[in-house]
Coordinates of C-alpha atoms in Angstrom, one line a residue:
X1 CA 107.8 97.4 82.6
X2 CA 109.3 97.6 79.1
X3 CA 112.2 100.0 78.6
X4 CA 113.5 101.5 75.4
X5 CA 117.1 102.8 75.3
X6 CA 117.4 105.8 75.6
X7 CA 98.6 126.6 83.5
X8 CA 98.7 128.8 86.5
X9 CA 97.1 128.0 89.9
X10 CA 93.9 129.8 90.5
X11 CA 94.0 132.9 92.6
X12 CA 93.0 132.0 96.2
X13 CA 91.3 135.4 96.8
X14 CA 87.9 134.4 95.4
X15 CA 88.0 131.0 97.0
X16 CA 88.7 132.6 100.4
X17 CA 85.6 134.8 99.9
X18 CA 83.6 131.6 99.5
X19 CA 84.4 130.6 103.0
X20 CA 87.6 128.7 102.6
X21 CA 86.0 125.3 102.1
X22 CA 86.8 125.5 98.4
X23 CA 90.4 126.7 99.0
X24 CA 92.7 125.1 96.5
X25 CA 94.9 122.7 98.5
X26 CA 98.6 122.3 97.9
X27 CA 99.8 118.8 97.1
X28 CA 99.8 116.4 100.0
X29 CA 103.2 115.1 101.0
X30 CA 104.3 111.6 100.2
X31 CA 104.4 110.8 103.9
X32 CA 103.3 113.0 106.7
X33 CA 105.8 114.5 109.2
X34 CA 103.6 113.2 112.1
X35 CA 103.7 110.4 114.7
X36 CA 103.3 106.6 114.0
X37 CA 105.3 106.7 110.8
X38 CA 106.9 103.5 109.5
X39 CA 110.1 102.5 111.4
X40 CA 112.0 101.1 108.4
X41 CA 112.5 104.4 106.5
X42 CA 116.0 105.2 105.2
X43 CA 118.0 106.9 108.0
X44 CA 119.3 110.4 108.1
X45 CA 122.8 109.0 108.1
X46 CA 122.1 107.3 104.7
X47 CA 121.1 110.6 103.1
X48 CA 124.0 112.4 104.7
X49 CA 126.5 109.9 103.3
X50 CA 124.9 110.2 99.8
X51 CA 125.3 114.0 100.0
X52 CA 128.9 113.7 101.0
X53 CA 129.6 111.3 98.1
X54 CA 128.0 113.7 95.6
X55 CA 130.0 116.7 97.1
X56 CA 133.3 114.7 96.7
X57 CA 132.4 114.2 93.1
X58 CA 132.1 117.9 92.4
X59 CA 135.1 119.7 90.7
X60 CA 137.1 122.1 92.8
X61 CA 135.6 125.5 93.4
X62 CA 132.0 124.4 92.4
X63 CA 128.6 124.3 93.8
X64 CA 125.6 122.0 93.1
X65 CA 121.9 123.0 93.3
X66 CA 118.9 120.6 93.3
X67 CA 115.3 121.5 93.5
X68 CA 112.3 119.6 94.9
X69 CA 109.8 118.3 92.3
X70 CA 107.0 120.7 91.3
X71 CA 103.4 120.4 92.5
X72 CA 101.4 119.0 89.5
X73 CA 97.8 119.7 88.8
X74 CA 95.3 116.9 88.0
X75 CA 92.2 119.0 87.3
X76 CA 90.9 122.4 88.3
X77 CA 91.7 122.9 92.0
X78 CA 92.9 119.3 92.6
X79 CA 96.5 118.3 92.5
X80 CA 98.1 115.0 92.2
X81 CA 99.4 113.4 95.4
X82 CA 102.9 114.9 95.7
X83 CA 105.8 112.8 94.7
X84 CA 109.3 114.1 95.5
X85 CA 112.1 114.2 92.9
X86 CA 113.9 110.8 93.5
X87 CA 117.3 112.5 93.4
X88 CA 116.2 115.1 95.9
X89 CA 114.8 112.4 98.2
X90 CA 117.9 110.3 97.8
X91 CA 120.1 113.2 99.1
X92 CA 117.8 114.6 101.8
X93 CA 114.9 112.3 102.8
X94 CA 112.7 115.4 102.5
X95 CA 109.2 114.7 100.9
X96 CA 107.7 118.1 100.7
X97 CA 107.6 120.6 97.8
X98 CA 109.0 124.2 97.5
X99 CA 112.5 123.3 98.6
X100 CA 116.1 123.6 97.3
X101 CA 119.4 121.9 98.3
X102 CA 122.8 123.5 97.8
X103 CA 126.0 121.5 98.1
X104 CA 129.4 123.4 98.3
X105 CA 132.6 121.7 97.3
X106 CA 134.5 124.0 99.8
X107 CA 133.0 125.3 103.1
X108 CA 131.2 128.6 102.9
X109 CA 129.8 131.1 105.3
X110 CA 126.0 131.3 104.9
X111 CA 123.8 133.7 107.0
X112 CA 126.7 134.1 109.5
X113 CA 127.2 130.3 109.9
X114 CA 130.7 129.3 108.8
X115 CA 132.0 126.0 107.5
X116 CA 128.7 125.2 105.7
X117 CA 129.0 122.5 103.0
X118 CA 125.3 121.7 102.7
X119 CA 122.2 124.0 102.9
X120 CA 118.6 123.1 102.7
X121 CA 115.8 125.6 102.2
X122 CA 112.4 124.4 103.1
X123 CA 108.8 125.6 103.3
X124 CA 107.9 127.0 106.8
X125 CA 105.4 125.7 109.2
X126 CA 101.9 127.0 108.5
X127 CA 99.0 126.1 110.8
X128 CA 96.3 126.9 108.3
X129 CA 98.0 125.0 105.4
X130 CA 98.7 122.1 107.7
X131 CA 95.0 121.8 108.7
X132 CA 94.1 121.3 105.0
X133 CA 97.0 119.3 103.6
X134 CA 99.0 117.7 106.4
X135 CA 101.9 118.4 108.7
X136 CA 105.1 120.1 107.6
X137 CA 108.5 119.6 109.0
X138 CA 109.5 123.3 108.9
X139 CA 113.1 124.4 109.6
X140 CA 113.3 122.9 113.1
X141 CA 111.7 119.6 112.1
X142 CA 114.1 119.3 109.1
X143 CA 117.1 120.1 111.3
X144 CA 116.1 117.4 113.8
X145 CA 114.9 114.7 111.5
X146 CA 117.0 115.2 108.4
X147 CA 120.1 116.3 110.2
X148 CA 121.4 118.7 107.6
X149 CA 124.2 121.1 108.5
X150 CA 122.3 124.3 107.6
X151 CA 118.5 124.6 107.3
X152 CA 116.6 127.7 106.6
X153 CA 113.1 128.9 105.5
X154 CA 112.8 128.9 101.7
X155 CA 112.1 132.7 101.9
X156 CA 115.7 133.1 102.9
X157 CA 117.1 131.5 99.7
X158 CA 117.0 134.6 97.6
X159 CA 119.0 136.6 100.1
X160 CA 121.1 133.9 101.7
X161 CA 124.3 135.6 100.4
X162 CA 125.6 132.5 98.4
X163 CA 128.6 133.9 96.5
X164 CA 127.4 132.5 93.1
X165 CA 129.9 134.6 91.1
X166 CA 132.9 133.0 92.9
X167 CA 132.3 129.4 91.8
X168 CA 134.2 128.0 88.9
X169 CA 131.3 125.7 88.0
X170 CA 127.6 125.7 88.9
X171 CA 126.2 122.2 88.7
X172 CA 122.4 121.7 88.5
X173 CA 119.8 119.5 86.9
X174 CA 117.4 120.4 84.2
X175 CA 115.3 123.1 85.7
X176 CA 111.6 122.5 86.1
X177 CA 109.5 124.3 83.5
X178 CA 106.1 123.3 84.9
X179 CA 106.3 125.0 88.3
X180 CA 103.3 127.2 88.7
X181 CA 103.5 130.6 90.2
X182 CA 101.4 130.8 93.3
X183 CA 100.7 134.6 93.9
X184 CA 100.3 133.9 97.7
X185 CA 103.7 132.3 98.1
X186 CA 106.8 134.4 97.3
X187 CA 109.1 131.4 97.8
X188 CA 107.3 128.7 95.9
X189 CA 109.3 126.6 93.4
X190 CA 108.7 129.0 90.6
X191 CA 110.3 131.8 92.6
X192 CA 113.1 129.7 93.9
X193 CA 114.1 128.7 90.4
X194 CA 113.8 132.3 89.2
X195 CA 116.0 133.5 92.0
X196 CA 118.6 130.9 91.2
X197 CA 118.6 131.7 87.5
X198 CA 119.0 135.4 88.2
X199 CA 121.7 135.1 91.0
X200 CA 123.7 132.3 89.3
X201 CA 123.5 134.2 85.9
X202 CA 122.1 131.2 84.0
X203 CA 121.6 132.4 80.4
X204 CA 118.0 132.7 79.4
X205 CA 118.7 130.5 76.3
X206 CA 120.7 127.9 78.3
X207 CA 119.6 124.4 77.0
X208 CA 120.6 121.3 78.8
X209 CA 120.2 119.2 75.6
X210 CA 122.8 121.4 73.9
X211 CA 125.1 121.2 76.9
X212 CA 124.8 117.4 76.8
X213 CA 125.5 117.3 73.1
X214 CA 128.6 119.4 73.6
X215 CA 129.7 117.1 76.4
X216 CA 129.2 114.0 74.2
X217 CA 131.5 115.6 71.6
X218 CA 134.1 116.2 74.3
X219 CA 133.9 112.6 75.5
X220 CA 133.4 110.6 72.3
X221 CA 134.0 113.0 69.4
X222 CA 137.3 111.5 68.4
X223 CA 137.1 107.8 69.3
X224 CA 133.4 107.3 68.5
X225 CA 132.8 109.7 65.6
X226 CA 131.2 106.9 63.4
X227 CA 128.4 106.5 65.9
X228 CA 128.2 110.1 67.4
X229 CA 127.9 112.0 64.2
X230 CA 124.8 110.2 63.0
X231 CA 123.3 110.5 66.4
X232 CA 123.8 114.2 66.7
X233 CA 122.5 114.6 63.1
X234 CA 119.2 112.9 64.2
X235 CA 119.0 115.2 67.2
X236 CA 119.5 118.2 65.1
X237 CA 116.6 117.2 62.9
X238 CA 114.2 117.2 65.9
X239 CA 115.7 119.8 68.3
X240 CA 116.1 123.3 66.9
X241 CA 118.4 124.4 69.7
X242 CA 120.9 121.7 68.7
X243 CA 120.5 122.5 65.0
X244 CA 121.4 126.1 65.9
X245 CA 124.4 125.5 68.1
X246 CA 127.6 126.5 66.3
X247 CA 129.8 123.9 68.1
X248 CA 127.6 120.9 67.4
X249 CA 127.2 121.9 63.8
X250 CA 131.0 122.5 63.3
X251 CA 131.5 119.0 64.6
X252 CA 128.9 117.6 62.2
X253 CA 130.7 119.5 59.4
X254 CA 134.1 118.1 60.2
X255 CA 135.1 115.5 57.6
X256 CA 138.6 114.5 58.7
X257 CA 140.2 113.4 61.9
X258 CA 142.2 116.7 62.0
X259 CA 139.1 118.8 61.5
X260 CA 137.3 116.9 64.3
X261 CA 140.3 117.4 66.6
X262 CA 140.3 121.1 66.0
X263 CA 136.5 121.3 66.7
X264 CA 136.7 119.3 69.9
X265 CA 139.5 121.5 71.2
X266 CA 137.4 124.6 70.8
X267 CA 134.5 123.7 73.1
X268 CA 132.6 126.8 74.4
X269 CA 133.5 127.6 78.0
X270 CA 130.6 127.7 80.4
X271 CA 130.3 127.8 84.2
X272 CA 126.9 126.1 84.0
X273 CA 127.0 122.3 84.0
X274 CA 124.1 119.8 83.9
X275 CA 126.3 116.7 83.4
X276 CA 128.2 116.6 86.7
X277 CA 125.2 115.8 88.9
X278 CA 123.7 113.5 86.4
X279 CA 126.9 111.4 86.2
X280 CA 127.5 111.4 89.9
X281 CA 124.0 110.4 90.8
X282 CA 123.8 107.8 88.1
X283 CA 127.0 106.1 89.4
X284 CA 125.8 106.2 93.0
X285 CA 122.2 105.1 92.5
X286 CA 123.2 102.2 90.3
X287 CA 124.7 100.2 93.2
X288 CA 122.4 99.9 96.1
X289 CA 123.3 99.9 99.7
X290 CA 122.1 97.2 102.1
X291 CA 119.4 99.6 103.4
X292 CA 118.2 100.2 99.9
X293 CA 118.2 96.5 99.0
X294 CA 116.1 95.8 102.1
X295 CA 113.4 98.2 100.9
X296 CA 113.6 96.9 97.3
X297 CA 113.3 93.3 98.5
X298 CA 110.1 94.3 100.5
X299 CA 108.6 96.0 97.4
X300 CA 109.3 93.1 95.2
X301 CA 108.0 90.5 97.6
X302 CA 104.8 92.5 98.1
X303 CA 104.4 92.6 94.3
X304 CA 105.1 88.9 93.9
X305 CA 102.4 88.0 96.5
X306 CA 100.0 90.3 94.6
X307 CA 100.7 88.1 91.4
X308 CA 100.0 85.0 93.5
X309 CA 96.7 86.3 94.9
X310 CA 95.5 87.5 91.6
X311 CA 96.3 84.3 89.9
X312 CA 94.1 82.5 92.4
X313 CA 91.3 84.9 92.0
X314 CA 91.2 85.4 88.2
X315 CA 88.2 84.2 86.3
X316 CA 87.3 84.8 82.6
X317 CA 84.3 87.0 83.5
X318 CA 86.4 89.4 85.5
X319 CA 87.5 92.8 84.1
X320 CA 91.0 94.2 83.8
X321 CA 90.2 97.1 86.1
X322 CA 88.9 94.7 88.8
X323 CA 92.1 92.6 88.6
X324 CA 94.2 95.8 88.8
X325 CA 92.4 96.7 92.0
X326 CA 93.3 93.3 93.5
X327 CA 97.0 93.9 92.8
X328 CA 96.9 97.3 94.4
X329 CA 94.9 96.1 97.4
X330 CA 97.6 93.7 98.2
X331 CA 100.1 96.5 98.0
X332 CA 98.2 98.6 100.5
X333 CA 97.6 95.7 102.8
X334 CA 101.4 95.3 103.2
X335 CA 102.1 99.0 103.6
X336 CA 103.3 100.0 100.1
X337 CA 102.2 103.6 99.7
X338 CA 101.9 103.7 95.9
X339 CA 102.3 101.8 92.7
X340 CA 105.7 102.4 91.1
X341 CA 104.1 103.1 87.8
X342 CA 100.5 102.8 86.3
X343 CA 99.6 99.2 86.5
X344 CA 99.4 97.4 83.2
X345 CA 96.7 94.7 83.1
X346 CA 95.8 93.7 79.5
X347 CA 94.0 90.8 78.0
X348 CA 94.3 89.5 74.4
X349 CA 95.0 92.3 72.0
X350 CA 95.6 94.7 75.0
X351 CA 98.6 92.5 76.1
X352 CA 100.3 93.4 72.8
X353 CA 100.4 97.1 73.8
X354 CA 103.6 97.6 75.8
X355 CA 102.5 100.4 78.1
X356 CA 98.7 99.7 78.1
X357 CA 97.1 101.4 81.1
X358 CA 93.4 101.9 80.2
X359 CA 92.7 98.6 81.9
X360 CA 89.0 98.9 81.0
X361 CA 88.1 95.7 79.2
X362 CA 85.1 94.5 81.1
X363 CA 85.9 90.7 80.7
X364 CA 89.2 89.2 80.1
X365 CA 87.5 86.0 78.8
X366 CA 90.0 83.2 77.7
X367 CA 92.7 85.5 76.2
X368 CA 96.1 85.6 77.7
X369 CA 96.2 88.2 80.5
X370 CA 99.4 90.2 80.9
X371 CA 99.9 91.8 84.3
X372 CA 102.9 94.2 84.7
X373 CA 102.5 95.7 88.2
X374 CA 104.8 96.9 90.9
X375 CA 104.5 98.2 94.4
X376 CA 106.3 101.2 95.6
X377 CA 107.5 100.8 99.2
X378 CA 109.0 103.8 100.9
X379 CA 110.0 105.2 97.5
X380 CA 111.5 102.1 96.0
X381 CA 109.7 100.4 93.2
X382 CA 109.3 96.8 92.1
X383 CA 108.5 95.8 88.5
X384 CA 107.1 92.3 88.1
X385 CA 105.2 90.9 85.1
X386 CA 103.3 87.6 84.8
X387 CA 101.2 86.4 81.9
X388 CA 98.4 83.9 82.7
X389 CA 95.4 82.1 81.0
X390 CA 92.2 83.2 82.7
X391 CA 90.7 79.8 82.1
X392 CA 93.5 78.3 84.3
X393 CA 95.0 76.4 81.3
X394 CA 97.2 77.5 78.5
X395 CA 96.1 76.6 75.0
X396 CA 98.7 74.8 72.8
X397 CA 99.5 78.1 70.9
X398 CA 99.7 80.1 74.0
X399 CA 101.9 77.6 75.7
X400 CA 104.4 77.5 72.8
X401 CA 104.9 81.3 72.9
X402 CA 104.9 81.4 76.7
X403 CA 107.6 78.7 77.0
X404 CA 109.7 80.4 74.3
X405 CA 109.7 83.7 76.4
X406 CA 110.4 81.6 79.6
X407 CA 113.5 80.0 77.8
X408 CA 114.6 83.5 76.7
X409 CA 114.3 84.7 80.3
X410 CA 116.4 81.8 81.6
X411 CA 119.1 82.7 79.1
X412 CA 118.9 86.2 80.3
X413 CA 119.3 85.1 83.9
X414 CA 122.4 83.1 83.0
X415 CA 124.0 86.3 81.6
X416 CA 123.4 88.2 84.9
X417 CA 127.0 88.1 86.2
X418 CA 129.1 90.9 87.5
X419 CA 131.5 92.1 84.8
X420 CA 129.2 91.2 81.9
X421 CA 128.1 94.1 79.8
X422 CA 124.8 95.6 80.6
X423 CA 123.3 94.3 77.3
X424 CA 124.4 90.7 77.9
X425 CA 121.0 89.6 79.2
X426 CA 119.2 91.2 76.3
X427 CA 121.5 89.6 73.7
X428 CA 121.1 86.2 75.3
X429 CA 117.3 86.5 75.5
X430 CA 117.0 88.0 72.0
X431 CA 119.0 85.1 70.5
X432 CA 116.6 82.5 72.0
X433 CA 113.5 84.4 70.9
X434 CA 115.0 84.9 67.3
X435 CA 115.8 81.2 67.0
X436 CA 112.4 80.2 68.4
X437 CA 110.4 82.5 66.1
X438 CA 112.3 81.3 63.1
X439 CA 111.5 77.7 64.1
X440 CA 107.8 78.4 64.5
X441 CA 107.7 80.1 61.1
X442 CA 106.5 83.4 62.7
X443 CA 109.5 85.3 61.2
X444 CA 111.5 84.5 58.0
X445 CA 114.6 86.4 58.7
X446 CA 116.5 87.1 62.1
X447 CA 116.2 90.9 61.7
X448 CA 112.5 90.6 61.8
X449 CA 112.6 89.7 65.6
X450 CA 112.1 93.3 66.6
X451 CA 108.7 93.2 65.0
X452 CA 107.6 90.9 67.9
X453 CA 110.2 91.7 70.5
X454 CA 110.6 95.5 70.2
X455 CA 112.0 96.5 73.7
X456 CA 115.1 96.0 75.8
X457 CA 115.3 93.2 78.3
X458 CA 116.7 95.1 81.2
X459 CA 116.8 98.4 83.1
X460 CA 117.9 99.4 86.5
X461 CA 115.4 99.4 89.4
X462 CA 115.3 101.6 92.5
X463 CA 113.7 104.9 93.4
X464 CA 112.6 105.2 89.8
X465 CA 111.2 102.1 88.1
X466 CA 113.6 103.0 85.2
X467 CA 116.4 104.0 87.6
X468 CA 119.5 105.9 86.5
X469 CA 122.8 104.1 86.1
X470 CA 125.9 104.0 84.0
X471 CA 124.8 101.1 81.8
X472 CA 128.4 99.9 82.0
X473 CA 129.4 96.4 83.1
X474 CA 127.0 94.8 85.6
X475 CA 128.1 95.4 89.2
X476 CA 127.3 93.6 92.4
X477 CA 124.6 95.5 94.2
X478 CA 122.8 96.7 91.1
X479 CA 119.2 95.6 90.7
X480 CA 117.9 95.1 87.2
X481 CA 114.9 93.6 85.4
X482 CA 115.0 90.7 83.0
X483 CA 111.9 90.9 80.9
X484 CA 111.8 89.3 77.5
X485 CA 108.5 89.4 75.6
X486 CA 106.7 88.4 72.4
X487 CA 103.7 90.4 71.2
X488 CA 101.8 89.3 68.1
X489 CA 98.9 91.7 67.4
X490 CA 96.0 90.9 65.1
X491 CA 96.9 91.4 61.5
X492 CA 100.6 90.3 61.9
X493 CA 102.2 88.6 58.9
X494 CA 102.0 85.1 60.4
X495 CA 99.5 82.3 61.0
X496 CA 96.3 83.6 62.5
X497 CA 96.6 81.1 65.4
X498 CA 99.3 83.3 66.9
X499 CA 97.3 86.6 66.7
X500 CA 96.5 88.5 69.9
X501 CA 99.0 86.5 71.9
X502 CA 101.1 88.8 74.1
X503 CA 103.5 87.4 76.7
X504 CA 106.0 89.1 78.9
X505 CA 107.7 87.5 82.0
X506 CA 109.6 90.0 84.1
X507 CA 111.6 89.5 87.3
X508 CA 113.7 91.7 89.5
X509 CA 117.3 90.6 89.7
X510 CA 120.0 91.5 92.3
X511 CA 123.5 91.2 90.9
X512 CA 125.7 89.5 93.5
X513 CA 129.4 88.8 93.8
X514 CA 128.7 85.2 92.6
X515 CA 126.0 85.9 90.0
X516 CA 122.4 86.9 90.7
X517 CA 119.4 86.5 93.0
X518 CA 115.9 86.5 91.7
X519 CA 114.0 88.8 94.2
X520 CA 110.6 88.0 92.6
X521 CA 111.0 84.2 92.6
X522 CA 107.8 83.9 94.8
X523 CA 105.7 84.8 91.7
X524 CA 105.0 81.5 89.8
X525 CA 106.8 81.5 86.4
X526 CA 106.6 78.1 84.7
X527 CA 103.5 76.8 83.0
X528 CA 103.1 74.1 85.7
X529 CA 103.6 76.7 88.5
X530 CA 101.1 79.1 87.0
X531 CA 98.4 76.5 86.3
X532 CA 98.9 75.1 89.8
X533 CA 98.6 78.5 91.5
X534 CA 95.4 79.3 89.5
X535 CA 93.8 76.1 90.7
X536 CA 94.1 77.1 94.3
X537 CA 91.1 78.6 96.2
X538 CA 91.2 82.4 96.7
X539 CA 90.4 84.3 99.8
X540 CA 88.1 86.3 97.5
X541 CA 86.0 83.5 96.2
X542 CA 83.2 84.2 98.8
X543 CA 83.5 87.9 98.6
X544 CA 80.4 89.2 97.0
X545 CA 79.4 92.9 96.6
X546 CA 75.8 93.9 96.1
X547 CA 74.8 94.3 92.5
X548 CA 74.4 97.9 91.4
X549 CA 71.3 98.5 89.3

């Protein structure tokens, strides 16, 4: 998947009067707390270790607070299937809403329990709610299955006696602004966040973007002024809070090194910090543990098999949505709960739209078909793209562009070595595409390459399809994509024979001590491999549904 650097819930009163059958359901959890669950989920000890590593990264005298993701509404009284915040899941394994995690640098006494370094507040068991939307862990289930040191009902968060005023720093992530206030739940996320803001004395005008800008000045204000000042100026033009911040504006007004030194030294003092957690989690999540790699490997292999099966089944008279469904059927068949992101299945001109998701072209015909699809297995997302000719054979023009992208990808692979800068695969791939487009006469000058290759070649992969990381030198254990592409929409300033050709080839790469491993290698890549796979019979060839009239 291409990557570029960087209303209130209805009152339940009336619904209850209607007999309960219309009662607005809360979001269903990602996975139920019931029996017969998968046996290859991350262990409680994995999450415990992650929490401890984050706690160690906290400054002395500090506390860290993380909230579960909000329940999000799809339409009227129907919510989207709940998806936990990846950071919250990473640290707890908890997949339900209306929860908060607190990590203490030094042990505290909470609700009479001494020596507490971690506290999780969760939604309670509720027989009626569970009848409608599925089982809940509750406090006892969370204690047993998640093995946190201190677990309590979320209604106890507001009066837990956490000594907020005593902490030198309070670390938290950007607070959710789309949490709805359920009048029937005094401890929903809306109220949990409100209680935190009040007790931790978070200023009403606290802005994470301003805090980040101030942090950038602290880190790079002297050594990187030539790049930082133009960047902050652009932010000031689009974000009023940054434009109004005296510290940022003083830095932008500094003309000499001495003036910049004076500004940097006078950073406003604040106990509230949104950078500590971001930095700690980016560093941790960048390098995967063996347990995480096993889940990623499974997600990627499922996605690669999906590409194989769709190649065998594709015919020019099939529609984009039908082919999307075949990918996603394979995912479900192998136990992948979700797609890691909305499937991109675009033919012809649609293949030239980077994040095309309508997928409603009724026949793909003989245009190149770009399929950027990834299974999400136990939270971990794959990201695999293949581009195929629905007729089974590439035309000469299609083949030229395809093989140029393939050569660029091979160059990107070769740059996937521990210690190389993160941008090394992109630079290698971009050079090949630049030289190739110049040779084909599609561009006249090297700088025009971004017209047809507008995105980065790589991003991290994990619990998010665009996973956080440091974007420093490549490290063994990191999983990244390598996904060069060329997109030539109709009307482009080149020969018409190239119009509506869109090609992207994307693989998921594990950085190893020796170099790299292509986790998605089972999905055919070369022209010969793709054409050979498409010539094979499909299990769906004889699958006929009745015609709807």
